[in-house]
C-alpha positions in Angstrom: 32.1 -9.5 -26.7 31.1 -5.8 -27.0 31.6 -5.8 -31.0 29.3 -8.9 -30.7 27.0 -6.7 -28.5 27.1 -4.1 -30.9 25.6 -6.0 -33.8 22.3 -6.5 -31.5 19.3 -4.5 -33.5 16.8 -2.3 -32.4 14.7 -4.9 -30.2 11.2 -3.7 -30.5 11.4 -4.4 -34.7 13.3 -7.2 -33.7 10.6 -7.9 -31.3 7.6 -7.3 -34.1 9.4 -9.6 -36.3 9.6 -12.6 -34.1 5.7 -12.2 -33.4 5.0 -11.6 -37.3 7.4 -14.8 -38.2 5.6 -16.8 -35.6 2.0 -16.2 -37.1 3.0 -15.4 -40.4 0.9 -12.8 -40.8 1.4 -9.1 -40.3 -2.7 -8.6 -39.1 -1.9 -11.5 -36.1 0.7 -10.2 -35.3 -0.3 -6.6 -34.7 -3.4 -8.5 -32.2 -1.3 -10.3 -30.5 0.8 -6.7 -29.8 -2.0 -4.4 -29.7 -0.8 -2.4 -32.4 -1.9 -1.8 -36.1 -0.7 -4.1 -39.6 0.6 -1.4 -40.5 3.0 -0.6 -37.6 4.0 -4.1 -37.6 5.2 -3.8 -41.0 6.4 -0.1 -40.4 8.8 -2.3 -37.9 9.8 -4.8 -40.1 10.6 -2.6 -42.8 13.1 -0.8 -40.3 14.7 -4.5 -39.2 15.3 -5.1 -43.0 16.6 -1.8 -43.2 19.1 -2.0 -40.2 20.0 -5.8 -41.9 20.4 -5.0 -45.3 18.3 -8.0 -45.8 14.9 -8.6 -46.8 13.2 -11.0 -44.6 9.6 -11.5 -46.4 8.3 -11.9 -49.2 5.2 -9.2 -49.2 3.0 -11.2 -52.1 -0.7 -10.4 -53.1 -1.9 -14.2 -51.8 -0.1 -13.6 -48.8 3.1 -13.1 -46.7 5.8 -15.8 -46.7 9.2 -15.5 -45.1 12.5 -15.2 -47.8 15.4 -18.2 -46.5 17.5 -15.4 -44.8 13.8 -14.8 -43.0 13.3 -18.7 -41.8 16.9 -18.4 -40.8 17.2 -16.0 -38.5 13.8 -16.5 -37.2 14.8 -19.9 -36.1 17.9 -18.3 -34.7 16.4 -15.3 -32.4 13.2 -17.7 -30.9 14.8 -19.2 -28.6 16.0 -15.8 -27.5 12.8 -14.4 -26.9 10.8 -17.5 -25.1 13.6 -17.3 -22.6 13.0 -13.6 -21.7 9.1 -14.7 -21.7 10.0 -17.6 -19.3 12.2 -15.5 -17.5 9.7 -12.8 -17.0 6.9 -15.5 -16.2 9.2 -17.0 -13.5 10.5 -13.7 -12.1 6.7 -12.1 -12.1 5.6 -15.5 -10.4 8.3 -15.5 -7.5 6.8 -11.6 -6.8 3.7 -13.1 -7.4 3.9 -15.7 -4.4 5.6 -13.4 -1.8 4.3 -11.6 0.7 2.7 -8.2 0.4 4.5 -6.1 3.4 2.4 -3.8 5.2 3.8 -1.3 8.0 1.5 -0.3 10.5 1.9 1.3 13.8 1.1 -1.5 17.1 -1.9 0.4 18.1 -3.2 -0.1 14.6 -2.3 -3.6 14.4 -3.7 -4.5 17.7 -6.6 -2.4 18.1 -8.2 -2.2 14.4 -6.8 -4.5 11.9 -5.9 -7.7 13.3 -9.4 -8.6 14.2 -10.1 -7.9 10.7 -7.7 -10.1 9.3 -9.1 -13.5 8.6 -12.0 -11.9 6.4 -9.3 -10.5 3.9 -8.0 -14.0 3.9 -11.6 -15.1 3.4 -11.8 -12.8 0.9 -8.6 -13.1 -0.8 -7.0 -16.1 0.3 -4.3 -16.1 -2.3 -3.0 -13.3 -1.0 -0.5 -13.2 1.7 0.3 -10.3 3.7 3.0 -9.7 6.0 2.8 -6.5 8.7 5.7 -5.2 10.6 4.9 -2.8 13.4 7.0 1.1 13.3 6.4 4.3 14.7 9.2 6.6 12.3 7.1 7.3 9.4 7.7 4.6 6.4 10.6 5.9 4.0 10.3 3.1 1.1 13.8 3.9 -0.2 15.2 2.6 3.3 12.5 0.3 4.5 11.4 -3.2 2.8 8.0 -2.5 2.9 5.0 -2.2 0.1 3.0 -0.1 1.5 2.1 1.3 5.1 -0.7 2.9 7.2 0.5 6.3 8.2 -1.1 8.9 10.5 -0.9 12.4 9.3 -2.1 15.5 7.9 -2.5 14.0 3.9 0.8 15.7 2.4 2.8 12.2 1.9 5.2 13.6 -0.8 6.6 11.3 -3.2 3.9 8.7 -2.1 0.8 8.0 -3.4 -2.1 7.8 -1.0 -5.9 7.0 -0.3 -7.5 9.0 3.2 -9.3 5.7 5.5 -10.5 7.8 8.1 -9.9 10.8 10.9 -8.1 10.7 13.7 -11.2 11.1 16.6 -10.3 11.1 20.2 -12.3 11.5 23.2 -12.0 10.5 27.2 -12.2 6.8 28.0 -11.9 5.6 31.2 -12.8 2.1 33.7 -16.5 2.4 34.8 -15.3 1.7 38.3 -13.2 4.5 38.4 -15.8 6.7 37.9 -18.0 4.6 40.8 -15.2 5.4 43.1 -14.4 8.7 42.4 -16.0 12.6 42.2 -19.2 12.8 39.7 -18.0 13.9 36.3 -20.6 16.3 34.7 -18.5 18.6 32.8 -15.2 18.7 31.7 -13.2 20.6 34.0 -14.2 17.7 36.3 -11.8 15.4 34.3 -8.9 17.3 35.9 -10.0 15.8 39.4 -8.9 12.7 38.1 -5.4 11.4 37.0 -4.8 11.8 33.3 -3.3 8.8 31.4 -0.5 9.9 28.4 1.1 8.6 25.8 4.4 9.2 24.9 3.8 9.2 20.8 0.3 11.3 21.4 1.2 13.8 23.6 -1.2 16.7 22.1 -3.6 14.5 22.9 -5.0 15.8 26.0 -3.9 19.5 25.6 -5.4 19.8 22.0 -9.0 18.1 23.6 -8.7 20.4 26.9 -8.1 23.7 24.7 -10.9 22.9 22.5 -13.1 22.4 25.6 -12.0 25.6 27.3 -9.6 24.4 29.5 -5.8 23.9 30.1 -4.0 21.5 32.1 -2.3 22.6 35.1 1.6 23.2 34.9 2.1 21.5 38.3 0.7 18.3 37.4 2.8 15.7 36.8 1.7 13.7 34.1 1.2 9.8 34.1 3.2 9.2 30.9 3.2 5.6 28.9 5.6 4.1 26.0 2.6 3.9 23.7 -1.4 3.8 23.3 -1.9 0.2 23.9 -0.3 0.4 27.5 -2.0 3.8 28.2 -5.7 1.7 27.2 -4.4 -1.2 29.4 -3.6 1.7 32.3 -7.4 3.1 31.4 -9.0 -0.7 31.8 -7.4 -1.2 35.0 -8.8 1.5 36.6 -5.7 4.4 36.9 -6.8 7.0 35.5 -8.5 8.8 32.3 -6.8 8.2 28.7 -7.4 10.2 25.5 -8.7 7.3 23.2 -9.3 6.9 19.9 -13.1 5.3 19.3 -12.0 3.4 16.2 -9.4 1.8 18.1 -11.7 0.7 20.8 -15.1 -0.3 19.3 -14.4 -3.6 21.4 -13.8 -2.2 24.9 -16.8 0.8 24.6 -19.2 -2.1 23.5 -18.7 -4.1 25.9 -19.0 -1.3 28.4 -15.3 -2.1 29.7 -14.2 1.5 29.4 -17.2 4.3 29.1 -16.7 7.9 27.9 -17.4 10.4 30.7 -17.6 13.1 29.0 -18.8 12.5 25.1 -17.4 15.2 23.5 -15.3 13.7 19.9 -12.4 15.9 19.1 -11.2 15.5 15.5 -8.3 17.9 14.3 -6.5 18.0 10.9 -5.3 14.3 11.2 -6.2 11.2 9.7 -5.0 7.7 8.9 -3.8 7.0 5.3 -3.0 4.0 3.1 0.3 5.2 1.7 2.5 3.6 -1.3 5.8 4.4 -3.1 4.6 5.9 -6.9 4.7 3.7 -9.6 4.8 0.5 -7.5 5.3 -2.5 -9.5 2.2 -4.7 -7.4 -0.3 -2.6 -8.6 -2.6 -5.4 -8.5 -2.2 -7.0 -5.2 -1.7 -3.1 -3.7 -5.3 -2.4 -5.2 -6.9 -5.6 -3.3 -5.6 -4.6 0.1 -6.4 -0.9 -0.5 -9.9 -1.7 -1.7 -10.0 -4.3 1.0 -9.6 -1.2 4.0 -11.8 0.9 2.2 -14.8 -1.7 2.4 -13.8 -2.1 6.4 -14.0 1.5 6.8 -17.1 2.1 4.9 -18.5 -0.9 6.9 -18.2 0.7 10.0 
């Protein structure tokens, strides 16, 4: 088997022949490849070098393929429309599965699952699947396409696009403030109990220090497993959270949580669409890329 294997020539003339022995013509053959006649018969030439056969006849009325030619174009066709149905079956299968998104369950919850059906309206031959993490996305472990990260931009060894900056700002329950001390500035806040959570713990510091202010070492803070639960904690009234406006356009519409003191923080963060280099989907990666882009820039 490996002498047989050895006897394989160089496939792209091998390749250039099959197309040229197919049209019969050298010109067709370098359209249907994108390439110049004479490249195509650059190739050739080195195939009937490597075989010690000539396989055309190279006449002034035209080109016309010698016996050994006929033969062993007969012989390698088959070859190569199996490698062009395997490709167009394996390229299909990719085609029809899923594009896998990772996103964090704030995210999901709070900004892209209303959002959802008009990319299926928009593209409703594409699927997408979304798993929820919080450990940033590492592609070589995870089986994911492509993920919506939250960080400062430096995503080595990914390519990235910048959707939009990470803004936070005091929410709370209208009724909290009805029953509670007037809020008119922002050390007023700290009459009230602050709502954490766990995975956005600089939150409240890095908004308190920008205001001027620092949170006292004796309090003990109201910590929560993650954003949505520290929201939910906000809605019902127990306290003050650091939200993030994109994530609740909803609730501050509707007046269900208010802002008592409107003063937008944004630091060096920001959420990014991220994907491993050279991805093989480029085409399906672009429509959901372009896809977030248009939400974003649509408010």
């Amino acid at each position: 088997m490996d002498r047989d294997l050895r006897q394989v020539p160089p496939l792209n003339p091998l390749h250039v022949f099959e197309c040229a022995a197919r049209h019969g013509s050298f010109t067709k053959a370098a359209e249907e490849l994108s390439v110049t006649q004479p490249a195509v018969s650059r190739q050739v030439a080195l195939l009937e070098d490597y075989l010690g056969v000539r396989l055309f006849h190279r006449e002034t009325r035209g080109l016309t393929l010698t016996n050994e030619g006929k033969r062993y174009a007969a012989q390698i066709a088959p070859a190569f429309r199996c490698i062009a149905e395997a490709t167009s079956e394996l390229v299909s299968a990719r085609a029809a599965a899923p594009l896998k998104l990772q996103v964090y369950a704030t995210f999901m919850a709070k900004w892209l699952m209303r959002r959802l059906p008009q990319l299926q309206t928009n593209h409703p031959d594409l699927r997408l699947r979304t798993r929820t993490a919080v450990a940033p996305v590492d592609f070589a472990r995870d089986n994911v396409d492509a993920a919506i990260q939250l960080g400062t931009g430096d995503w080595q060894g990914m390519d990235s696009v910048f959707l939009f900056s990470d803004e936070i700002l005091p929410v709370c329950s209208p009724a909290l403030l009805a029953g509670g001390p007037p809020v008119k500035a922002p050390a007023d806040l700290l009459r009230y109990p602050l709502l954490h959570s766990h995975y956005r713990r600089r939150d409240w510091p890095d908004w308190l220090e920008a205001a001027g202010l620092t949170m006292a070492e004796t309090q003990e803070p109201l910590m929560f497993p993650s954003s949505l639960l520290t929201y939910q904690a906000a809605l019902d009234g127990l306290g003050i959270a650091m939200g993030q406006p994109a994530m609740l356009e909803t609730e501050l519409r509707s007046g269900s949580l208010v802002c008592p003191i409107n003063r937008p923080l944004r630091r060096d963060l920001g959420y990014y669409f991220v994907v491993p280099p050279n991805h093989q989907d480029r085409a399906r990666i672009a429509k959901v890329r372009n896809w977030l882009l248009e939400q974003v820039a649509a408010g």
